[in-house]
């Protein structure tokens, strides 16, 4: 197993490119399939991602989309329409899931799309009974060969810049890793004529236990192979402690790294992405703010500017 926190220190790659222009919107596929006429794909595989000793159920699902027109880009989401009806007898509404594969799919044949799905389970606040989420439970139990109703793609917030020299800072909790898996696979696992990543990617990943580190072997393999281009920092909330003796959350790792992050964020070709629990956002801002204020910079204004420049990307749920 990998030691806690940062395993390999890396030097920042050269970043000489000017700021990447926002993608022309016309290139982005959206709503190819709508809820009233979803694409019916097939489940090709459904694998558990939580190792022995971890909590909960998180599955990596691959769907065949080879028979239709569905196309997507890294960072987009698809809708899933669960079968059946709700308690009012109406067909279930769609749920959104971040796409975990690159545009080429896990089989590299442009014919699949993958998801990373946590089964929602919680105790009913009044009755104390266990409640299981409708769509996430349906997906987590889906068998290979089963049909699945897919809509989309949607989302223009989390797209990866074309700039091969960009610095890409990623902050994920739990299944928030999904779009970053797509990014990292495009950067480091696939080869393309028109995109050869030479910049720096830094992933901060918050999870409860080591056994909950989704895609752990792949992430650590990328780190071994590309130590100058990929940094990996875990926040393992129920195994590590922050400086105050509390749970180690992703925002604690951001606070620790903020002195190093601040110069990076000031480069025009640095993009920051946040995906997963909404609750992490306030802490991330607090951690950055503590450092920027030392340099006389108001973080919230700076962050708004980054957002305007298309360099601060948030998708929390
Ligand atoms: P539902 O049956 O719809 O139940 C959800 C409802 O349960 C909530 O609305 C709330 O009323 C109630 N509830 C939930 N928790 C509690 C609690 N602790 N106490 C009391 N009540 C509670 N999920 C993923 O697993 N992977 C992804 O990659 C992913 N990407 C997403 C991307 C986007 C853009 C968005 C918006 C959401 C994403 N989600 C993702 C979440 C996903 O869309 C669903 O919301 C999730 O799977 C739960 O759906 P469900 O049908 O299982 O739950
Ligand atoms: P914890 O559950 O120990 O409080 P998963 O989706 O696999 O449960 O992972 C989500 C991770 O995010 C867990 O480590 C969880 O910690 C952590 N987490 C929960 N609430 C917050 C929050 N407000 N800010 C940052 N991280 C959080």
CSV table of C-alpha atoms and ligand atoms in Angstrom, one decimal:
chain,number,residue,atom,x,y,z
A,1,UNK,CA,0.0,0.0,0.0
A,2,UNK,CA,1.1,3.6,-0.7
A,3,UNK,CA,2.0,5.8,2.3
A,4,UNK,CA,-0.4,8.5,3.4
A,5,UNK,CA,-0.5,11.8,1.6
A,6,UNK,CA,1.8,12.7,-1.2
A,7,UNK,CA,3.9,9.7,-2.3
A,8,UNK,CA,6.2,11.2,-4.9
A,9,UNK,CA,7.2,14.8,-5.2
A,10,UNK,CA,7.4,16.1,-8.7
A,11,UNK,CA,8.8,19.2,-10.3
A,12,UNK,CA,6.3,21.5,-12.1
A,13,UNK,CA,6.6,21.0,-15.9
A,14,UNK,CA,7.5,23.9,-18.1
A,15,UNK,CA,4.5,26.0,-18.9
A,16,UNK,CA,5.2,28.3,-21.8
A,17,UNK,CA,1.9,28.3,-23.6
A,18,UNK,CA,-0.4,31.3,-23.5
A,19,UNK,CA,-3.8,30.9,-21.9
A,20,UNK,CA,-6.0,28.4,-23.7
A,21,UNK,CA,-9.0,29.9,-25.4
A,22,UNK,CA,-12.4,28.6,-24.4
A,23,UNK,CA,-13.5,25.9,-26.7
A,24,UNK,CA,-15.9,27.0,-29.4
A,25,UNK,CA,-19.2,25.9,-28.1
A,26,UNK,CA,-20.2,24.3,-31.4
A,27,UNK,CA,-17.8,21.5,-30.8
A,28,UNK,CA,-19.4,20.2,-27.7
A,29,UNK,CA,-22.0,17.5,-28.1
A,30,UNK,CA,-25.2,18.0,-26.0
A,31,UNK,CA,-28.6,16.4,-25.6
A,32,UNK,CA,-28.1,14.0,-28.5
A,33,UNK,CA,-30.6,11.8,-26.6
A,34,UNK,CA,-33.5,13.4,-24.6
A,35,UNK,CA,-35.5,11.9,-21.8
A,36,UNK,CA,-38.6,11.2,-24.0
A,37,UNK,CA,-36.5,9.1,-26.4
A,38,UNK,CA,-33.4,7.9,-24.5
A,39,UNK,CA,-30.7,5.7,-26.1
A,40,UNK,CA,-31.1,2.1,-25.0
A,41,UNK,CA,-27.6,0.8,-24.3
A,42,UNK,CA,-26.4,-2.4,-22.8
A,43,UNK,CA,-24.4,-3.0,-19.6
A,44,UNK,CA,-21.1,-4.7,-20.6
A,45,UNK,CA,-19.7,-4.9,-17.1
A,46,UNK,CA,-20.3,-3.8,-13.5
A,47,UNK,CA,-17.3,-4.1,-11.1
A,48,UNK,CA,-16.9,-3.2,-7.4
A,49,UNK,CA,-14.4,-0.5,-6.8
A,50,UNK,CA,-14.3,-0.6,-2.9
A,51,UNK,CA,-11.7,-3.1,-1.6
A,52,UNK,CA,-12.0,-5.3,1.5
A,53,UNK,CA,-12.2,-3.0,4.6
A,54,UNK,CA,-13.8,-0.1,2.8
A,55,UNK,CA,-17.3,1.3,3.4
A,56,UNK,CA,-20.2,1.2,1.0
A,57,UNK,CA,-20.6,0.1,-2.6
A,58,UNK,CA,-19.1,2.0,-5.6
A,59,UNK,CA,-19.3,0.4,-9.0
A,60,UNK,CA,-17.5,0.9,-12.3
A,61,UNK,CA,-20.0,0.4,-15.1
A,62,UNK,CA,-19.3,0.1,-18.8
A,63,UNK,CA,-22.2,0.5,-21.2
A,64,UNK,CA,-22.2,-0.3,-24.9
A,65,UNK,CA,-23.4,2.7,-27.0
A,66,UNK,CA,-22.1,1.3,-30.3
A,67,UNK,CA,-25.6,1.2,-31.9
A,68,UNK,CA,-26.5,4.9,-31.8
A,69,UNK,CA,-25.2,8.5,-32.2
A,70,UNK,CA,-24.1,9.2,-28.6
A,71,UNK,CA,-20.8,11.0,-28.5
A,72,UNK,CA,-19.3,12.9,-25.5
A,73,UNK,CA,-16.2,14.7,-24.2
A,74,UNK,CA,-14.2,14.2,-21.0
A,75,UNK,CA,-15.9,16.0,-18.2
A,76,UNK,CA,-19.5,15.7,-19.4
A,77,UNK,CA,-22.3,13.7,-17.8
A,78,UNK,CA,-25.1,11.5,-19.0
A,79,UNK,CA,-28.6,10.9,-17.6
A,80,UNK,CA,-29.8,7.5,-16.6
A,81,UNK,CA,-33.6,6.8,-16.5
A,82,UNK,CA,-34.2,4.1,-14.0
A,83,UNK,CA,-37.0,1.7,-15.0
A,84,UNK,CA,-40.4,1.7,-13.1
A,85,UNK,CA,-42.4,4.4,-11.5
A,86,UNK,CA,-42.2,6.6,-8.4
A,87,UNK,CA,-44.6,6.6,-5.4
A,88,UNK,CA,-47.0,8.8,-7.4
A,89,UNK,CA,-47.1,6.3,-10.3
A,90,UNK,CA,-45.1,8.5,-12.6
A,91,UNK,CA,-42.1,7.2,-14.5
A,92,UNK,CA,-38.9,7.8,-12.6
A,93,UNK,CA,-37.0,11.0,-13.5
A,94,UNK,CA,-33.5,10.8,-14.9
A,95,UNK,CA,-30.4,11.1,-12.6
A,96,UNK,CA,-27.1,12.6,-13.8
A,97,UNK,CA,-23.8,10.8,-13.6
A,98,UNK,CA,-20.4,12.1,-14.5
A,99,UNK,CA,-18.8,10.2,-17.3
A,100,UNK,CA,-15.7,8.3,-16.0
A,101,UNK,CA,-14.2,7.3,-19.4
A,102,UNK,CA,-12.6,9.4,-22.2
A,103,UNK,CA,-14.4,10.1,-25.4
A,104,UNK,CA,-12.9,6.9,-26.8
A,105,UNK,CA,-14.3,4.7,-24.0
A,106,UNK,CA,-12.6,2.1,-21.9
A,107,UNK,CA,-12.3,-0.3,-24.9
A,108,UNK,CA,-10.8,2.5,-27.1
A,109,UNK,CA,-13.3,1.8,-29.8
A,110,UNK,CA,-15.5,4.9,-29.4
A,111,UNK,CA,-18.4,2.5,-28.6
A,112,UNK,CA,-18.7,2.6,-24.8
A,113,UNK,CA,-19.3,5.0,-21.9
A,114,UNK,CA,-18.4,4.4,-18.3
A,115,UNK,CA,-19.7,5.5,-14.9
A,116,UNK,CA,-18.5,5.5,-11.3
A,117,UNK,CA,-21.6,5.1,-9.1
A,118,UNK,CA,-22.0,5.0,-5.3
A,119,UNK,CA,-25.1,3.3,-4.0
A,120,UNK,CA,-26.9,6.0,-1.9
A,121,UNK,CA,-27.9,4.5,1.4
A,122,UNK,CA,-29.0,6.4,4.6
A,123,UNK,CA,-31.0,5.9,7.7
A,124,UNK,CA,-34.5,7.5,7.4
A,125,UNK,CA,-34.3,10.5,9.8
A,126,UNK,CA,-37.7,9.6,11.4
A,127,UNK,CA,-38.2,5.9,11.1
A,128,UNK,CA,-34.6,4.9,11.3
A,129,UNK,CA,-35.1,2.5,8.5
A,130,UNK,CA,-32.4,2.0,5.8
A,131,UNK,CA,-33.3,3.8,2.6
A,132,UNK,CA,-31.6,2.9,-0.7
A,133,UNK,CA,-31.4,5.4,-3.6
A,134,UNK,CA,-33.6,4.5,-6.6
A,135,UNK,CA,-31.2,5.0,-9.5
A,136,UNK,CA,-27.9,4.3,-7.8
A,137,UNK,CA,-29.2,1.0,-6.4
A,138,UNK,CA,-30.6,0.1,-9.8
A,139,UNK,CA,-27.2,0.8,-11.4
A,140,UNK,CA,-25.1,-0.9,-8.7
A,141,UNK,CA,-27.1,-4.1,-9.2
A,142,UNK,CA,-27.3,-3.9,-13.0
A,143,UNK,CA,-26.2,-7.2,-14.6
A,144,UNK,CA,-24.1,-7.5,-17.7
A,145,UNK,CA,-26.3,-7.8,-20.7
A,146,UNK,CA,-29.1,-5.7,-19.3
A,147,UNK,CA,-30.6,-2.7,-21.2
A,148,UNK,CA,-30.1,0.8,-19.8
A,149,UNK,CA,-31.8,4.0,-20.8
A,150,UNK,CA,-29.3,6.8,-21.4
A,151,UNK,CA,-29.8,10.5,-22.1
A,152,UNK,CA,-27.4,13.4,-22.9
A,153,UNK,CA,-24.6,14.1,-22.9
A,154,UNK,CA,-24.8,17.3,-20.8
A,155,UNK,CA,-22.4,19.7,-19.2
A,156,UNK,CA,-19.9,22.3,-20.4
A,157,UNK,CA,-18.4,23.2,-17.0
A,158,UNK,CA,-15.8,20.5,-16.6
A,159,UNK,CA,-14.2,20.3,-20.0
A,160,UNK,CA,-10.5,19.7,-20.3
A,161,UNK,CA,-8.4,22.5,-22.0
A,162,UNK,CA,-6.8,21.6,-25.3
A,163,UNK,CA,-3.5,23.1,-24.1
A,164,UNK,CA,-1.0,20.2,-23.7
A,165,UNK,CA,1.1,22.3,-21.4
A,166,UNK,CA,-1.7,23.3,-19.0
A,167,UNK,CA,-1.5,22.8,-15.2
A,168,UNK,CA,-4.6,20.9,-14.2
A,169,UNK,CA,-5.5,20.8,-10.5
A,170,UNK,CA,-8.2,18.4,-9.6
A,171,UNK,CA,-10.0,18.1,-6.3
A,172,UNK,CA,-12.3,15.1,-5.8
A,173,UNK,CA,-14.2,13.5,-3.0
A,174,UNK,CA,-15.6,9.9,-3.6
A,175,UNK,CA,-17.3,9.5,-7.0
A,176,UNK,CA,-16.1,13.0,-7.8
A,177,UNK,CA,-13.1,11.2,-9.2
A,178,UNK,CA,-15.2,10.2,-12.3
A,179,UNK,CA,-14.3,13.1,-14.6
A,180,UNK,CA,-10.7,13.1,-13.4
A,181,UNK,CA,-10.4,9.5,-14.3
A,182,UNK,CA,-11.4,10.5,-17.8
A,183,UNK,CA,-8.9,13.4,-17.8
A,184,UNK,CA,-6.0,11.3,-16.5
A,185,UNK,CA,-6.7,8.5,-18.9
A,186,UNK,CA,-6.7,11.0,-21.8
A,187,UNK,CA,-3.5,12.5,-20.5
A,188,UNK,CA,-1.5,9.4,-19.6
A,189,UNK,CA,-3.1,6.2,-20.8
A,190,UNK,CA,-4.1,6.9,-24.3
A,191,UNK,CA,-2.0,8.2,-27.2
A,192,UNK,CA,-3.3,10.8,-29.6
A,193,UNK,CA,-1.8,12.6,-32.6
A,194,UNK,CA,-3.4,15.9,-31.5
A,195,UNK,CA,-3.0,15.8,-27.7
A,196,UNK,CA,0.2,14.9,-26.0
A,197,UNK,CA,0.0,16.1,-22.4
A,198,UNK,CA,3.3,17.7,-21.2
A,199,UNK,CA,1.9,19.8,-18.4
A,200,UNK,CA,1.3,19.1,-14.7
A,201,UNK,CA,-1.8,17.3,-13.3
A,202,UNK,CA,-2.3,17.3,-9.6
A,203,UNK,CA,-5.1,15.3,-8.1
A,204,UNK,CA,-6.3,15.8,-4.5
A,205,UNK,CA,-8.6,12.9,-3.6
A,206,UNK,CA,-10.7,12.6,-0.4
A,207,UNK,CA,-12.0,9.2,0.7
A,208,UNK,CA,-12.9,7.6,4.0
A,209,UNK,CA,-10.5,4.6,4.0
A,210,UNK,CA,-7.5,3.5,2.0
A,211,UNK,CA,-9.7,0.6,0.8
A,212,UNK,CA,-12.1,3.3,-0.7
A,213,UNK,CA,-9.5,4.8,-3.0
A,214,UNK,CA,-11.3,4.3,-6.3
A,215,UNK,CA,-9.0,3.3,-9.2
A,216,UNK,CA,-6.1,3.2,-6.7
A,217,UNK,CA,-3.8,0.8,-8.8
A,218,UNK,CA,-4.2,2.9,-11.9
A,219,UNK,CA,-3.6,6.2,-10.2
A,220,UNK,CA,-0.5,4.9,-8.5
A,221,UNK,CA,0.8,3.4,-11.7
A,222,UNK,CA,0.4,6.7,-13.5
A,223,UNK,CA,2.3,8.3,-10.7
A,224,UNK,CA,5.1,5.9,-11.0
A,225,UNK,CA,5.3,6.2,-14.8
A,226,UNK,CA,4.9,10.0,-15.0
A,227,UNK,CA,6.4,11.4,-11.7
A,228,UNK,CA,7.2,14.8,-13.4
A,229,UNK,CA,3.7,15.3,-14.7
A,230,UNK,CA,1.4,13.8,-12.1
A,231,UNK,CA,1.1,14.5,-8.4
A,232,UNK,CA,-1.3,12.5,-6.2
A,233,UNK,CA,-2.4,13.6,-2.8
A,234,UNK,CA,-4.9,11.6,-0.7
A,235,UNK,CA,-7.0,12.9,2.2
A,236,UNK,CA,-8.1,9.7,4.0
A,237,UNK,CA,-10.6,11.0,6.4
A,238,UNK,CA,-11.0,8.0,8.8
A,239,UNK,CA,-7.3,7.0,8.8
A,240,UNK,CA,-5.5,10.3,8.8
A,241,UNK,CA,-5.7,13.4,11.0
A,242,UNK,CA,-5.5,17.0,10.2
A,243,UNK,CA,-3.3,19.5,12.2
A,244,UNK,CA,-6.1,20.1,14.6
A,245,UNK,CA,-6.5,16.4,15.3
A,246,UNK,CA,-9.7,16.1,13.4
A,247,UNK,CA,-10.6,14.2,10.2
A,248,UNK,CA,-8.3,14.7,7.3
A,249,UNK,CA,-10.5,16.2,4.6
A,250,UNK,CA,-9.5,17.4,1.2
A,251,UNK,CA,-9.6,21.0,2.3
A,252,UNK,CA,-6.9,20.3,4.9
A,253,UNK,CA,-4.7,19.0,2.1
A,254,UNK,CA,-5.4,22.1,0.1
A,255,UNK,CA,-4.6,24.3,3.1
A,256,UNK,CA,-1.2,22.4,3.4
A,257,UNK,CA,-0.5,22.9,-0.3
A,258,UNK,CA,-1.9,26.4,-0.6
A,259,UNK,CA,1.6,28.1,-0.6
A,260,UNK,CA,2.5,25.9,-3.5
A,261,UNK,CA,-0.8,26.2,-5.3
A,262,UNK,CA,-1.0,30.0,-5.2
A,263,UNK,CA,1.8,30.6,-7.7
A,264,UNK,CA,0.4,27.8,-9.9
A,265,UNK,CA,-3.1,29.4,-9.9
A,266,UNK,CA,-1.6,32.7,-11.1
A,267,UNK,CA,-0.3,31.2,-14.4
A,268,UNK,CA,-2.9,31.8,-17.1
A,269,UNK,CA,-2.9,28.2,-18.3
A,270,UNK,CA,-3.7,26.7,-14.9
A,271,UNK,CA,-7.2,25.2,-14.5
A,272,UNK,CA,-8.8,24.1,-11.2
A,273,UNK,CA,-11.6,21.5,-11.1
A,274,UNK,CA,-13.7,20.6,-8.1
A,275,UNK,CA,-16.0,17.6,-8.2
A,276,UNK,CA,-17.9,15.6,-5.5
A,277,UNK,CA,-19.4,16.8,-2.3
A,278,UNK,CA,-20.7,20.4,-2.1
A,279,UNK,CA,-19.4,20.6,1.5
A,280,UNK,CA,-15.8,20.8,0.5
A,281,UNK,CA,-16.0,24.1,-1.4
A,282,UNK,CA,-16.1,26.4,1.7
A,283,UNK,CA,-13.0,24.7,3.2
A,284,UNK,CA,-11.1,25.0,-0.1
A,285,UNK,CA,-11.8,28.7,-0.3
A,286,UNK,CA,-10.8,29.1,3.4
A,287,UNK,CA,-7.5,27.3,2.8
A,288,UNK,CA,-6.7,29.4,-0.3
A,289,UNK,CA,-7.9,32.6,1.3
A,290,UNK,CA,-5.5,32.2,4.2
A,291,UNK,CA,-2.5,32.2,1.9
A,292,UNK,CA,-3.6,34.8,-0.7
A,293,UNK,CA,-4.4,37.3,2.1
A,294,UNK,CA,-0.7,37.1,3.1
A,295,UNK,CA,0.0,38.5,-0.3
A,296,UNK,CA,-2.7,41.1,-0.1
A,297,UNK,CA,-5.0,39.3,-2.5
A,298,UNK,CA,-8.7,38.9,-1.8
A,299,UNK,CA,-9.4,35.2,-2.7
A,300,UNK,CA,-13.1,35.5,-3.5
A,301,UNK,CA,-12.4,38.2,-6.1
A,302,UNK,CA,-9.5,36.3,-7.5
A,303,UNK,CA,-11.6,33.1,-7.7
A,304,UNK,CA,-14.4,35.0,-9.5
A,305,UNK,CA,-11.9,36.2,-12.1
A,306,UNK,CA,-10.6,32.7,-12.6
A,307,UNK,CA,-14.2,31.6,-13.2
A,308,UNK,CA,-14.7,34.4,-15.7
A,309,UNK,CA,-11.5,33.3,-17.5
A,310,UNK,CA,-12.9,29.7,-17.6
A,311,UNK,CA,-10.1,28.4,-15.3
A,312,UNK,CA,-12.2,27.5,-12.2
A,313,UNK,CA,-14.6,24.7,-12.7
A,314,UNK,CA,-17.0,23.3,-10.1
A,315,UNK,CA,-19.4,20.4,-10.3
A,316,UNK,CA,-20.6,19.4,-6.9
A,317,UNK,CA,-23.7,17.4,-5.9
B,1,LIG,P1,-32.9,9.0,-4.8
B,1,LIG,O1,-33.8,7.8,-4.7
B,1,LIG,O2,-33.2,10.0,-5.8
B,1,LIG,O3,-32.8,9.6,-3.4
B,1,LIG,C1,-32.2,10.9,-3.2
B,1,LIG,C2,-32.9,11.6,-2.1
B,1,LIG,O4,-32.8,10.9,-0.9
B,1,LIG,C3,-32.4,13.0,-1.9
B,1,LIG,O5,-33.0,13.9,-2.8
B,1,LIG,C4,-32.8,13.3,-0.5
B,1,LIG,O6,-34.2,13.7,-0.5
B,1,LIG,C5,-32.8,11.9,0.1
B,1,LIG,N1,-31.6,11.7,0.9
B,1,LIG,C6,-30.3,11.5,0.4
B,1,LIG,N2,-29.4,11.4,1.4
B,1,LIG,C7,-30.1,11.5,2.6
B,1,LIG,C8,-29.8,11.6,4.0
B,1,LIG,N3,-28.5,11.4,4.4
B,1,LIG,N4,-30.8,11.8,4.9
B,1,LIG,C9,-32.0,12.0,4.5
B,1,LIG,N5,-32.4,12.0,3.2
B,1,LIG,C10,-31.5,11.8,2.3
B,1,LIG,N6,-23.5,10.1,-8.3
B,1,LIG,C11,-22.6,9.1,-8.4
B,1,LIG,O7,-22.7,8.1,-7.7
B,1,LIG,N7,-21.6,9.2,-9.3
B,1,LIG,C12,-21.4,10.3,-10.1
B,1,LIG,O8,-20.5,10.3,-11.0
B,1,LIG,C13,-22.4,11.3,-10.0
B,1,LIG,N8,-22.3,12.4,-10.8
B,1,LIG,C14,-23.3,13.4,-10.7
B,1,LIG,C15,-23.1,14.5,-11.5
B,1,LIG,C16,-24.0,15.5,-11.5
B,1,LIG,C17,-23.9,16.7,-12.4
B,1,LIG,C18,-25.1,15.5,-10.5
B,1,LIG,C19,-26.1,16.6,-10.4
B,1,LIG,C20,-25.2,14.4,-9.7
B,1,LIG,C21,-24.3,13.3,-9.8
B,1,LIG,N9,-24.4,12.2,-9.0
B,1,LIG,C22,-23.5,11.2,-9.1
B,1,LIG,C23,-25.5,12.0,-8.0
B,1,LIG,C24,-26.7,11.2,-8.8
B,1,LIG,O9,-27.2,12.1,-9.8
B,1,LIG,C25,-27.8,10.8,-7.9
B,1,LIG,O10,-28.3,12.0,-7.2
B,1,LIG,C26,-27.5,9.8,-6.8
B,1,LIG,O11,-27.0,8.6,-7.5
B,1,LIG,C27,-28.7,9.4,-5.9
B,1,LIG,O12,-29.8,9.1,-6.8
B,1,LIG,P2,-30.8,7.9,-6.3
B,1,LIG,O13,-31.8,7.8,-7.4
B,1,LIG,O14,-30.0,6.7,-6.0
B,1,LIG,O15,-31.4,8.5,-5.0
B,2,LIG,P1,-16.2,11.2,6.1
B,2,LIG,O1,-17.3,10.3,5.5
B,2,LIG,O2,-15.2,10.3,6.9
B,2,LIG,O3,-16.8,12.3,7.0
B,2,LIG,P2,-17.2,8.7,-0.1
B,2,LIG,O4,-18.0,9.3,-1.2
B,2,LIG,O5,-16.5,7.5,-0.6
B,2,LIG,O6,-18.0,8.5,1.2
B,2,LIG,O7,-16.1,9.7,0.2
B,2,LIG,C1,-16.4,11.1,0.5
B,2,LIG,C2,-15.2,11.6,1.4
B,2,LIG,O8,-15.5,13.0,1.6
B,2,LIG,C3,-15.1,11.0,2.7
B,2,LIG,O9,-13.8,10.9,3.1
B,2,LIG,C4,-15.8,11.9,3.6
B,2,LIG,O10,-15.4,11.9,5.0
B,2,LIG,C5,-15.4,13.2,3.0
B,2,LIG,N1,-16.3,14.4,3.4
B,2,LIG,C6,-17.5,14.4,4.0
B,2,LIG,N2,-18.0,15.6,4.2
B,2,LIG,C7,-17.0,16.4,3.7
B,2,LIG,C8,-16.9,17.9,3.7
B,2,LIG,N3,-17.9,18.7,4.1
B,2,LIG,N4,-15.8,18.4,3.1
B,2,LIG,C9,-14.8,17.6,2.6
B,2,LIG,N5,-14.9,16.2,2.7
B,2,LIG,C10,-16.0,15.7,3.2
